[in-house]
Amino acid sequence: MSEINIDFGREKRLGFPEIIYGAQKSIEQLESILDHYRNRKMNALITKLQAEKARVLLGRFPEGIYDPQAQTYIILYERAAARHGVVGVISGGTADAPIVREAANTLAFLGYEPLCYYDIGVAGLHRLQAKLPELDTCDVLIVVAGFEGALPSVVGGLLSQPIIAVPTSVGYGVAEGGKTALHAMLSSCANGILVMNIDNGCGAALAAVRIMRRTNA
Amino acid sequence: MSEINIDFGREKRLGFPEIIYGAQKSIEQLESILDHYRNRKMNALITKLQAEKARVLLGRFPEGIYDPQAQTYIILYERAAARHGVVGVISGGTADAPIVREAANTLAFLGYEPLCYYDIGVAGLHRLQAKLPELDTCDVLIVVAGFEGALPSVVGGLLSQPIIAVPTSVGYGVAEGGKTALHAMLSSCANGILVMNIDNGCGAALAAVRIMRRTNA
Amino acid sequence: MSEINIDFGREKRLGFPEIIYGAQKSIEQLESILDHYRNRKMNALITKLQAEKARVLLGRFPEGIYDPQAQTYIILYERAAARHGVVGVISGGTADAPIVREAANTLAFLGYEPLCYYDIGVAGLHRLQAKLPELDTCDVLIVVAGFEGALPSVVGGLLSQPIIAVPTSVGYGVAEGGKTALHAMLSSCANGILVMNIDNGCGAALAAVRIMRRTNA
Amino acid sequence: MSEINIDFGREKRLGFPEIIYGAQKSIEQLESILDHYRNRKMNALITKLQAEKARVLLGRFPEGIYDPQAQTYIILYERAAARHGVVGVISGGTADAPIVREAANTLAFLGYEPLCYYDIGVAGLHRLQAKLPELDTCDVLIVVAGFEGALPSVVGGLLSQPIIAVPTSVGYGVAEGGKTALHAMLSSCANGILVMNIDNGCGAALAAVRIMRRTNA
Amino acid sequence: MSEINIDFGREKRLGFPEIIYGAQKSIEQLESILDHYRNRKMNALITKLQAEKARVLLGRFPEGIYDPQAQTYIILYERAAARHGVVGVISGGTADAPIVREAANTLAFLGYEPLCYYDIGVAGLHRLQAKLPELDTCDVLIVVAGFEGALPSVVGGLLSQPIIAVPTSVGYGVAEGGKTALHAMLSSCANGILVMNIDNGCGAALAAVRIMRRTNA
Amino acid sequence: MSEINIDFGREKRLGFPEIIYGAQKSIEQLESILDHYRNRKMNALITKLQAEKARVLLGRFPEGIYDPQAQTYIILYERAAARHGVVGVISGGTADAPIVREAANTLAFLGYEPLCYYDIGVAGLHRLQAKLPELDTCDVLIVVAGFEGALPSVVGGLLSQPIIAVPTSVGYGVAEGGKTALHAMLSSCANGILVMNIDNGCGAALAAVRIMRRTNA
Amino acid sequence: MSEINIDFGREKRLGFPEIIYGAQKSIEQLESILDHYRNRKMNALITKLQAEKARVLLGRFPEGIYDPQAQTYIILYERAAARHGVVGVISGGTADAPIVREAANTLAFLGYEPLCYYDIGVAGLHRLQAKLPELDTCDVLIVVAGFEGALPSVVGGLLSQPIIAVPTSVGYGVAEGGKTALHAMLSSCANGILVMNIDNGCGAALAAVRIMRRTNA
Amino acid sequence: MSEINIDFGREKRLGFPEIIYGAQKSIEQLESILDHYRNRKMNALITKLQAEKARVLLGRFPEGIYDPQAQTYIILYERAAARHGVVGVISGGTADAPIVREAANTLAFLGYEPLCYYDIGVAGLHRLQAKLPELDTCDVLIVVAGFEGALPSVVGGLLSQPIIAVPTSVGYGVAEGGKTALHAMLSSCANGILVMNIDNGCGAALAAVRIMRRTNA
């Protein structure tokens, strides 16, 4: 029996198609999945795709674009219709950039134009404070941080938007792997902070889309 | 110096006042805080308040109402203005009821009317399926579950709303304390599920408010 | 003294021979073990065998067949007698395929014909529901899932067979390594779900054999 | 809306009714649930019920029987039909008796007659060896152990039946809470050992029922 | 042999006497220790002393003063000489007050006059910012916080003093017990933050004393 | 079937009788066990026995002696023959005394006379150094410590005896429960340190007996 | 938007510039950051820089010096002014040398001259005792240790200086990764020990600088 | 200052020289250490030495012998005097052989002749039972096991010798890394089992030497 069983009804049910998690699928599985998408001329987004696997896929599906930093592989058979709604994506440090980009690429894939603000973490608060007026115009804020993951707490105390916190696996020692940032975000003393799995930039973008479709319907 | 330093500007900044976490504050601290609120005739919500401490507070602040199951203590000096936006609060099992009620009481405190659906967990899927049309009318869904915390994954695959998953400390053995449900919700294969800390019904309600204020502004 | 001490009485005692765990044995140890099996013309199954070690073994024991996805290496000196009893092996996602195949190969090694159903996880429930009539004809169900491991709970609420849940190490962030799926399966609100170690597809097959020998004796 | 939503179709679907988890439900919730069962004259089993709550329930539902060691509360409006199939329930130590009894009471509730063998752990192997012939007549073995949880490995190497291992929270230091026994059972070098959550005697019994209904249909 | 073996040379070696950890000593042990101190007319500080044990000790050593919030018990046979050096003790929330007071009482016991600033956590940053000029006059800052423990990161980015971070066991869910705050403080992106064990207000005070003795010698 | 199945051959096989773990056995179970010992006039040692249960047992078995600090309950129908071999039992702090006494009582129960040295931990090294000549005359050293568990490393670098390290659950914050001391002892940079479970003073004594029987046979 | 947002005001606020964490930044990010520093002729310190990335940077910024053991990369456009204050850096074992050097290089980068004492761990106490007089002349002590991390406890009981403990990831088994050493240092029975994240030699140096600037101002 | 500070007095104090832990030392450090040993013509044992580093050392110190399975590197300038005392080293599975050999090589290095019994784990008990008479002649037993680590419990119930249990990192899923085996051994229901860190075969040998020197002095 085939190892592939794509949920092509997902876009109709949920408003976005099935996203393909690339990290632990084999080349053969990914090729077989992309064949199904190509046959239907359906846009495809693969996340967490390692560079060596991307190289092989680009050989067979040269219509795709691979972002080596974000580890996303996107094939657009048809450009997504532009959507209303602005997501601000903020990161604590430069090293969080891959996850910022994963979120931003996912939003772009679905027709949204994100605003990205890198490296405005709590160790130098003035950097965040300088951006507050711009951030306040966003519909949703995605806040990406590694190490101690304090940025969502500070942002959540200053701005009233829905805030989606994404811990990253950036850090070492007890921070390594992102659990410290995750637990800090879940424990935030700022109220109503929403949290995603470690390094789940794509999921944060999809959650933002769930919110914006309601907001801007 | 006083041990109390209330952030009275929070309502203006964020759209909801400072909520009082009751579990680890002393009676003397809570009384002093409530005096500040009473002086300003500001509505107060205490969460995670143990029954024995509630009894003492009710003696001094009989204008409050204590819900022993939800462990919330609410003083309304002025009824909150009714707000638009409907939150559906769903629970996997009967034992999750305290957290459902914490979320519902928080929403009511802020002027929203939640719809609660108890005990419609995945071990008997037909119970959930029977409620899908009603749930689809909600603006935001709060999904509360203990044990293996599978309910948000199933709901997230069927409905397109923003979904806020709240793990509870209901369960025993490896489920005890709620970490299994928390990690399962963070790892959900359903896309765009937002997660709160264990037993944080109040935070889920405030996150829903952040979303609805944007949606229904 | 020899580092090898094979339990050749196991088949008589338990109904299946000693299975060889390959991951942490050296090439020299594996060759020495296979020599013992070859001398007795006894069928051999090595599990968790890395590709580079398989290449070496195939040089010396070309009568074996290596499945690189399942990481099983099987030598059949005599084809196993066909056995009664049907095991359905279900997986939540495509990335779980290696463990599905490990279970299936083990069953085939012992004379059973498994039915495999890939990629029918809870994020798109209709895929599972479409297979329920077929699944209901099985004697035992092996349910393989990574990430939040919710599939056994849903299956366990719908079908009455013995259900053996196998968590996989598929996922990232807090799911990485399979502990979240394992703990979710152990905490299942569905009753009577049996659980194996992470990625233990072979063990699930052997447990199914223990059950079917009683059932179909 | 009611906090209770009983799955009365479960017996038809799965062969056993919904079991009531008592530990984290309130008296009011349990009374309301038992009212529903009484109205339908349906047999009820509550597990993990604390003594103080049992005392209150016995006042309102004196037709029930509470086993304080097993913490089970059973109401039989109609005696369960006797079923074929024998389960042997073995324990490593005397302190594991509550979980042995939870399993045995669940089996009796459903019409099975279990055989219980207490205190035959691996520190004095002759005790187990003396029981092997009796144990070999059973259809399924439930093996209950705390501390290092070694008993299922030894039993699994000697007997060919389906073996359901139940770790208990008996022990102290690193054994406290049962995680060491759980992980040891999951890691067993004996093949095909099935594992339940810590202290889940009831679940082990239901899993055995799933097996025996197939075996003895 | 006696169970008590006091290190009376510690004050000479380190500049402060042996502090008595009260939580896990028996009444008999504590009485015997205080007898030794009384005989030498040496000032004594017991930390983490439960209220019920304090009551008994006050009967035999009425010269002591018990602070039930800080759980410190102090006997001053001779008032400590006033020392130079100012420690600012800051807390994120009101519920952290016991640990603030443990630190402050320890400092006072040794002749220092601490400045305490309660409840100026990151969810309302203006409260901290209002105190910056005062805090900048301190020689050492002790920063006490529970939940996500973000306050030291923010303080450490704004002020140049030695900063001693003390996580508290205030919080629930994944914050419970203080490990999240501890790990967040250890992972701080602010440079040069020093960290103590959870709830170790006394140790923070002694570390500050080690610093100030050098600074103000 | 009886819940009790005593291994009366253990003394002959191993040189010491079955020790009774009291913490998680019921009064009824303990009484039944002690009846078996009394009938055979066999000496009995119960460990980890809570005070309230000891009170009941003393009513029925007044020939026993309960040590409330060590939580041991000992019945000597016949005084143990005096044995050769001296065990030094050392503790880091006064609060470790219960475990020192559990070890010492176990040794005395079996006919050995231990030497106990309390409160000679590493924070005041001279206390240990003063005892080195006495300690060097012992056959085996049991080193008991909580908190960071550093004492065995220091002793192991100075003395050549077999060293049995016993971590205790004394401490708070990350030390709470004894895991930090346990892991520190297992990781000791001093060579050849043997480690027991947390708070297992009795096991340390029995291990010492295994050693001394060989040494002094 | 640029991924780089350097906090050039940090030196003025805190007394030391922004240190660049190299481990999880890309070559492109690091080059871009160093361009900013070069443009301002500002000294730069990169920590945790892997050798392969250092090689590339040395090509473009040959004015830097890479220490492969410490994994630091330092560019001095202007030699730091010599500062008063002596830090003793002590290590338990030879394998801790990389972290000793990271601390020492950071101190040198900022104008301090550290004294380093390698391999004087607790398994051979005389090595430490021989250095006590020299160590007593230091203003601050940084104590670096892996395995069980006992050295800070012993040093803290003998010397009165501020002591900054740095656990390292040196060790195997339960010591692997450094958590055992970290937790042991946090739980130290010696009073007033300050602790850094695992392997954070640079942070320890910066904390020492915070102390010395106050001490030697 | 030199990074090397060898404790040459250790042999005199403890009866065995300083053993060199090779895993996390650099080639330069190891060469420098071996130079010191060569200069004194002192026998050297390096443990946990990776193959690539051994190759380099063999170039400069060809008098050494490297065992790639055990990862030990031994230089004997003088053959160790033969010692009395027999250690039996037992392993549960073939994959544990590296740790058996590490223990055996350490014993041989110090003049003892170990007896090794591989692959006699609990899944086929008869293999152990066949060796009991031989094992009973040993002075000390070292029992090495991975996976669930049950072997020491069974051995400890049958034989009266001092038993040193060594968990190995053999296994997968929850067994991976050896923590399950470690915790199972610490929790053993067999009395008086002594435990070492994961994979610490060398330490087990040195502990055995501490015992045998007393026994056979």
Coordinates of N, CA, C and O in Angstrom, one line a residue, chain C residues 62-166:
Chain C
P62 N 25.4 -13.3 1.8 CA 24.6 -12.7 0.7 C 23.2 -13.3 0.7 O 22.4 -12.8 0.0
E63 N 23.0 -14.4 1.4 CA 21.6 -15.0 1.5 C 20.7 -14.1 2.3 O 19.5 -14.3 2.3
G64 N 21.2 -13.0 2.9 CA 20.3 -12.1 3.6 C 19.7 -11.0 2.8 O 20.2 -10.7 1.7
I65 N 18.6 -10.4 3.3 CA 18.0 -9.3 2.6 C 17.9 -8.1 3.5 O 17.4 -8.3 4.7
Y66 N 18.4 -7.0 3.1 CA 18.4 -5.8 4.0 C 17.4 -4.8 3.5 O 17.3 -4.5 2.3
D67 N 16.5 -4.3 4.4 CA 15.5 -3.3 4.0 C 16.0 -2.0 4.6 O 16.0 -1.8 5.9
P68 N 16.6 -1.1 3.8 CA 17.3 0.1 4.4 C 16.3 1.0 5.1 O 16.7 1.7 6.0
Q69 N 15.0 1.0 4.7 CA 14.1 1.9 5.4 C 13.8 1.3 6.8 O 13.9 2.0 7.8
A70 N 13.5 0.1 6.9 CA 13.1 -0.6 8.1 C 14.4 -0.9 9.0 O 14.3 -1.2 10.1
Q71 N 15.5 -0.9 8.3 CA 16.8 -1.3 9.0 C 16.8 -2.7 9.5 O 17.4 -3.0 10.5
T72 N 16.0 -3.6 8.8 CA 16.0 -5.0 9.1 C 16.9 -5.8 8.2 O 17.0 -5.5 7.0
Y73 N 17.5 -6.9 8.7 CA 18.3 -7.7 7.8 C 17.8 -9.2 8.1 O 17.8 -9.6 9.3
I74 N 17.3 -9.8 7.1 CA 16.6 -11.1 7.3 C 17.3 -12.2 6.5 O 17.5 -12.0 5.3
I75 N 17.6 -13.3 7.1 CA 18.1 -14.5 6.4 C 17.1 -15.6 6.7 O 16.8 -16.0 7.8
L76 N 16.5 -16.1 5.6 CA 15.6 -17.2 5.7 C 16.2 -18.5 5.1 O 16.3 -18.6 3.8
Y77 N 16.7 -19.4 5.9 CA 17.2 -20.6 5.4 C 16.0 -21.6 5.0 O 16.1 -22.5 4.2
E78 N 14.9 -21.3 5.6 CA 13.7 -22.0 5.3 C 12.6 -21.1 5.5 O 12.5 -20.3 6.5
R79 N 11.7 -21.1 4.5 CA 10.5 -20.1 4.6 C 9.7 -20.5 5.8 O 9.4 -21.6 6.0
A80 N 9.3 -19.5 6.6 CA 8.4 -19.7 7.8 C 7.1 -20.3 7.3 O 6.5 -19.8 6.3
A81 N 6.5 -21.2 8.1 CA 5.2 -21.7 7.8 C 4.2 -20.6 7.9 O 4.3 -19.8 8.8
A82 N 3.2 -20.6 7.0 CA 2.2 -19.6 7.0 C 1.4 -19.8 8.3 O 1.0 -20.9 8.6
R83 N 1.1 -18.6 8.9 CA 0.3 -18.7 10.2 C -1.0 -18.0 10.0 O -1.1 -17.0 9.2
H84 N -2.0 -18.4 10.8 CA -3.3 -17.7 10.8 C -3.2 -16.5 11.7 O -2.5 -16.5 12.6
G85 N -4.0 -15.5 11.3 CA -4.1 -14.3 12.2 C -3.6 -13.1 11.4 O -2.6 -13.2 10.7
V86 N -4.4 -12.1 11.4 CA -4.1 -10.9 10.6 C -3.9 -9.7 11.5 O -4.7 -9.4 12.4
V87 N -2.7 -9.0 11.3 CA -2.4 -7.8 12.1 C -2.5 -6.6 11.2 O -1.9 -6.6 10.1
G88 N -3.3 -5.6 11.6 CA -3.3 -4.4 10.9 C -2.3 -3.4 11.5 O -2.3 -3.3 12.7
V89 N -1.4 -2.9 10.6 CA -0.4 -2.0 11.1 C -0.8 -0.6 10.5 O -0.8 -0.4 9.3
I90 N -1.1 0.4 11.4 CA -1.5 1.7 11.0 C -0.5 2.7 11.4 O 0.1 2.6 12.5
S91 N -0.3 3.7 10.6 CA 0.6 4.8 11.0 C -0.1 6.2 10.8 O -0.9 6.4 10.0
G92 N 0.3 7.1 11.7 CA -0.2 8.4 11.7 C 0.3 9.2 10.5 O -0.4 10.0 9.9
G93 N 1.6 9.1 10.2 CA 2.2 9.9 9.1 C 3.2 9.1 8.3 O 3.6 8.0 8.6
T94 N 3.5 9.7 7.1 CA 4.4 9.0 6.2 C 5.8 8.8 6.8 O 6.5 7.8 6.6
A95 N 6.2 9.7 7.7 CA 7.6 9.6 8.3 C 7.7 8.4 9.3 O 8.8 8.0 9.7
D96 N 6.5 7.9 9.7 CA 6.6 6.7 10.6 C 6.8 5.4 9.8 O 6.8 4.3 10.4
A97 N 6.9 5.5 8.5 CA 7.0 4.3 7.7 C 8.1 3.3 8.1 O 7.9 2.1 8.1
P98 N 9.3 3.7 8.5 CA 10.3 2.8 8.9 C 9.8 1.8 10.0 O 10.1 0.6 10.0
I99 N 9.1 2.3 11.0 CA 8.7 1.5 12.1 C 7.5 0.6 11.7 O 7.4 -0.6 12.1
V100 N 6.6 1.1 10.8 CA 5.6 0.2 10.3 C 6.3 -1.0 9.6 O 5.9 -2.1 9.7
R101 N 7.3 -0.7 8.8 CA 8.0 -1.7 8.0 C 8.7 -2.7 9.0 O 8.8 -3.9 8.7
E102 N 9.3 -2.2 10.0 CA 10.0 -3.1 11.0 C 9.0 -4.1 11.5 O 9.3 -5.3 11.6
A103 N 7.8 -3.6 11.9 CA 6.8 -4.5 12.4 C 6.3 -5.5 11.4 O 6.2 -6.7 11.6
A104 N 6.1 -5.0 10.2 CA 5.6 -5.8 9.1 C 6.6 -6.9 8.7 O 6.3 -8.1 8.5
N105 N 7.9 -6.5 8.6 CA 8.9 -7.4 8.3 C 9.1 -8.5 9.3 O 9.3 -9.7 9.0
T106 N 9.0 -8.1 10.6 CA 9.0 -9.1 11.7 C 7.9 -10.1 11.6 O 8.1 -11.3 11.7
L107 N 6.7 -9.6 11.3 CA 5.5 -10.5 11.2 C 5.7 -11.5 10.0 O 5.5 -12.7 10.1
A108 N 6.2 -10.9 8.9 CA 6.4 -11.8 7.7 C 7.5 -12.8 8.0 O 7.4 -14.0 7.6
F109 N 8.5 -12.4 8.7 CA 9.6 -13.3 9.1 C 9.1 -14.5 9.8 O 9.6 -15.6 9.7
L110 N 8.0 -14.3 10.6 CA 7.4 -15.4 11.4 C 6.2 -16.1 10.8 O 5.6 -16.9 11.4
G111 N 5.9 -15.7 9.5 CA 4.9 -16.4 8.8 C 3.5 -15.7 8.7 O 2.5 -16.3 8.3
Y112 N 3.4 -14.5 9.2 CA 2.2 -13.8 9.2 C 2.1 -12.7 8.1 O 3.2 -12.2 7.6
E113 N 1.0 -12.4 7.6 CA 0.8 -11.4 6.5 C 0.1 -10.2 7.0 O -1.1 -10.2 7.2
P114 N 0.9 -9.2 7.3 CA 0.3 -8.0 7.9 C -0.4 -7.1 6.8 O -0.1 -7.2 5.6
L115 N -1.4 -6.3 7.2 CA -2.0 -5.3 6.4 C -1.5 -3.9 6.9 O -1.6 -3.6 8.1
C116 N -0.9 -3.1 6.0 CA -0.4 -1.8 6.4 C -1.2 -0.7 5.9 O -1.6 -0.7 4.7
Y117 N -1.5 0.3 6.7 CA -2.2 1.5 6.4 C -1.4 2.7 6.8 O -1.3 3.0 8.0
Y118 N -0.8 3.4 5.9 CA 0.1 4.5 6.2 C -0.7 5.8 6.2 O -1.6 6.0 5.5
D119 N -0.2 6.7 7.0 CA -0.6 8.2 6.9 C -2.1 8.4 7.1 O -2.7 9.1 6.3
I120 N -2.6 7.9 8.1 CA -4.1 8.1 8.4 C -4.3 8.7 9.7 O -5.1 8.3 10.5
G121 N -3.5 9.8 10.0 CA -3.4 10.4 11.4 C -4.6 11.3 11.7 O -5.5 11.5 10.8
V122 N -4.7 11.8 12.9 CA -5.9 12.5 13.4 C -6.1 13.8 12.8 O -7.2 14.4 13.0
A123 N -5.1 14.5 12.2 CA -5.3 15.8 11.6 C -6.3 15.7 10.4 O -6.8 16.8 10.0
G124 N -6.5 14.6 9.9 CA -7.5 14.4 8.8 C -8.3 13.1 9.1 O -8.0 12.1 8.4
L125 N -9.2 13.2 10.0 CA -9.9 12.0 10.6 C -10.6 11.1 9.5 O -10.7 9.9 9.7
H126 N -11.1 11.8 8.5 CA -11.8 11.0 7.5 C -10.9 9.9 6.9 O -11.4 8.8 6.4
R127 N -9.6 10.1 6.8 CA -8.7 9.0 6.3 C -8.8 7.7 7.1 O -8.8 6.6 6.6
L128 N -8.9 7.9 8.5 CA -9.0 6.7 9.3 C -10.4 6.2 9.2 O -10.6 4.9 9.1
Q129 N -11.4 7.1 9.2 CA -12.8 6.6 9.2 C -13.1 5.7 7.9 O -13.8 4.7 8.0
A130 N -12.4 6.1 6.8 CA -12.6 5.3 5.6 C -12.1 3.9 5.7 O -12.5 3.0 5.0
K131 N -11.2 3.7 6.6 CA -10.6 2.3 6.8 C -11.2 1.5 7.9 O -10.8 0.3 8.1
L132 N -12.1 2.0 8.6 CA -12.6 1.3 9.8 C -13.2 -0.1 9.5 O -12.8 -1.0 10.2
P133 N -13.9 -0.3 8.4 CA -14.4 -1.6 8.2 C -13.3 -2.6 7.9 O -13.3 -3.7 8.5
E134 N -12.3 -2.2 7.2 CA -11.2 -3.1 6.9 C -10.4 -3.4 8.3 O -10.1 -4.6 8.5
L135 N -10.2 -2.4 9.0 CA -9.5 -2.6 10.3 C -10.2 -3.5 11.2 O -9.6 -4.2 12.0
D136 N -11.6 -3.4 11.2 CA -12.3 -4.2 12.1 C -12.2 -5.7 11.8 O -12.6 -6.6 12.6
T137 N -11.7 -6.1 10.7 CA -11.5 -7.5 10.4 C -10.2 -8.1 10.9 O -9.9 -9.3 10.9
C138 N -9.3 -7.2 11.4 CA -8.0 -7.6 11.9 C -8.1 -8.3 13.3 O -9.0 -8.0 14.1
D139 N -7.2 -9.1 13.6 CA -7.1 -9.8 14.9 C -6.5 -8.9 16.0 O -6.8 -8.9 17.1
V140 N -5.5 -8.2 15.5 CA -4.7 -7.3 16.4 C -4.4 -6.0 15.6 O -4.2 -6.1 14.4
L141 N -4.4 -4.9 16.3 CA -4.0 -3.6 15.6 C -2.7 -3.1 16.2 O -2.6 -2.9 17.4
I142 N -1.7 -2.8 15.4 CA -0.5 -2.1 15.8 C -0.7 -0.7 15.3 O -0.8 -0.5 14.1
V143 N -0.6 0.3 16.2 CA -0.9 1.7 15.8 C 0.4 2.5 16.1 O 0.9 2.6 17.2
V144 N 1.0 3.0 15.0 CA 2.3 3.6 15.0 C 2.1 5.1 14.8 O 1.5 5.6 13.9
A145 N 2.7 6.0 15.8 CA 2.6 7.4 15.6 C 3.7 8.1 16.3 O 4.2 7.7 17.4
G146 N 4.1 9.3 15.7 CA 5.1 10.2 16.4 C 4.4 11.4 16.8 O 3.2 11.4 17.2
F147 N 5.1 12.5 16.8 CA 4.5 13.8 17.3 C 3.7 13.6 18.6 O 4.2 13.1 19.5
E148 N 2.4 14.0 18.6 CA 1.7 13.9 19.9 C 1.1 12.5 20.1 O 0.5 12.3 21.2
G149 N 1.2 11.6 19.2 CA 0.8 10.2 19.5 C -0.6 10.0 19.8 O -1.0 9.2 20.6
A150 N -1.5 10.8 19.1 CA -2.9 10.7 19.5 C -3.7 9.6 18.8 O -4.8 9.3 19.2
L151 N -3.1 9.0 17.8 CA -3.9 8.0 17.0 C -4.4 6.8 17.8 O -5.6 6.5 17.6
P152 N -3.6 6.2 18.6 CA -4.2 5.1 19.4 C -5.4 5.4 20.2 O -6.3 4.6 20.4
S153 N -5.4 6.7 20.8 CA -6.6 7.0 21.6 C -7.9 7.0 20.7 O -8.9 6.5 21.1
V154 N -7.7 7.5 19.5 CA -8.9 7.6 18.6 C -9.3 6.2 18.1 O -10.5 5.8 18.2
V155 N -8.3 5.4 17.7 CA -8.6 4.0 17.3 C -9.2 3.2 18.4 O -10.2 2.5 18.3
G156 N -8.6 3.4 19.6 CA -9.1 2.7 20.8 C -10.5 3.0 21.2 O -11.2 2.2 21.9
G157 N -11.0 4.1 20.8 CA -12.4 4.5 21.1 C -13.4 4.0 20.1 O -14.6 4.0 20.3
L158 N -12.8 3.5 19.0 CA -13.7 3.1 17.8 C -13.7 1.6 17.6 O -14.6 1.0 17.0
L159 N -12.6 0.9 18.0 CA -12.5 -0.5 17.6 C -12.2 -1.3 18.9 O -11.5 -0.8 19.8
S160 N -12.6 -2.6 18.9 CA -12.5 -3.4 20.1 C -11.4 -4.4 20.1 O -11.2 -5.1 21.1
Q161 N -10.6 -4.4 19.1 CA -9.4 -5.3 19.1 C -8.4 -5.0 20.1 O -8.3 -3.9 20.6
P162 N -7.5 -6.0 20.4 CA -6.3 -5.6 21.1 C -5.5 -4.6 20.3 O -5.3 -4.7 19.1
I163 N -5.1 -3.5 21.0 CA -4.4 -2.4 20.3 C -3.0 -2.2 20.9 O -2.9 -2.0 22.1
I164 N -2.0 -2.3 20.1 CA -0.6 -2.2 20.5 C -0.1 -0.8 19.9 O 0.1 -0.7 18.7
A165 N 0.2 0.1 20.8 CA 0.6 1.4 20.4 C 2.1 1.5 20.3 O 2.8 1.1 21.3
V166 N 2.7 2.0 19.2 CA 4.1 2.2 19.1 C 4.5 3.6 18.9 O 4.2 4.2 17.8

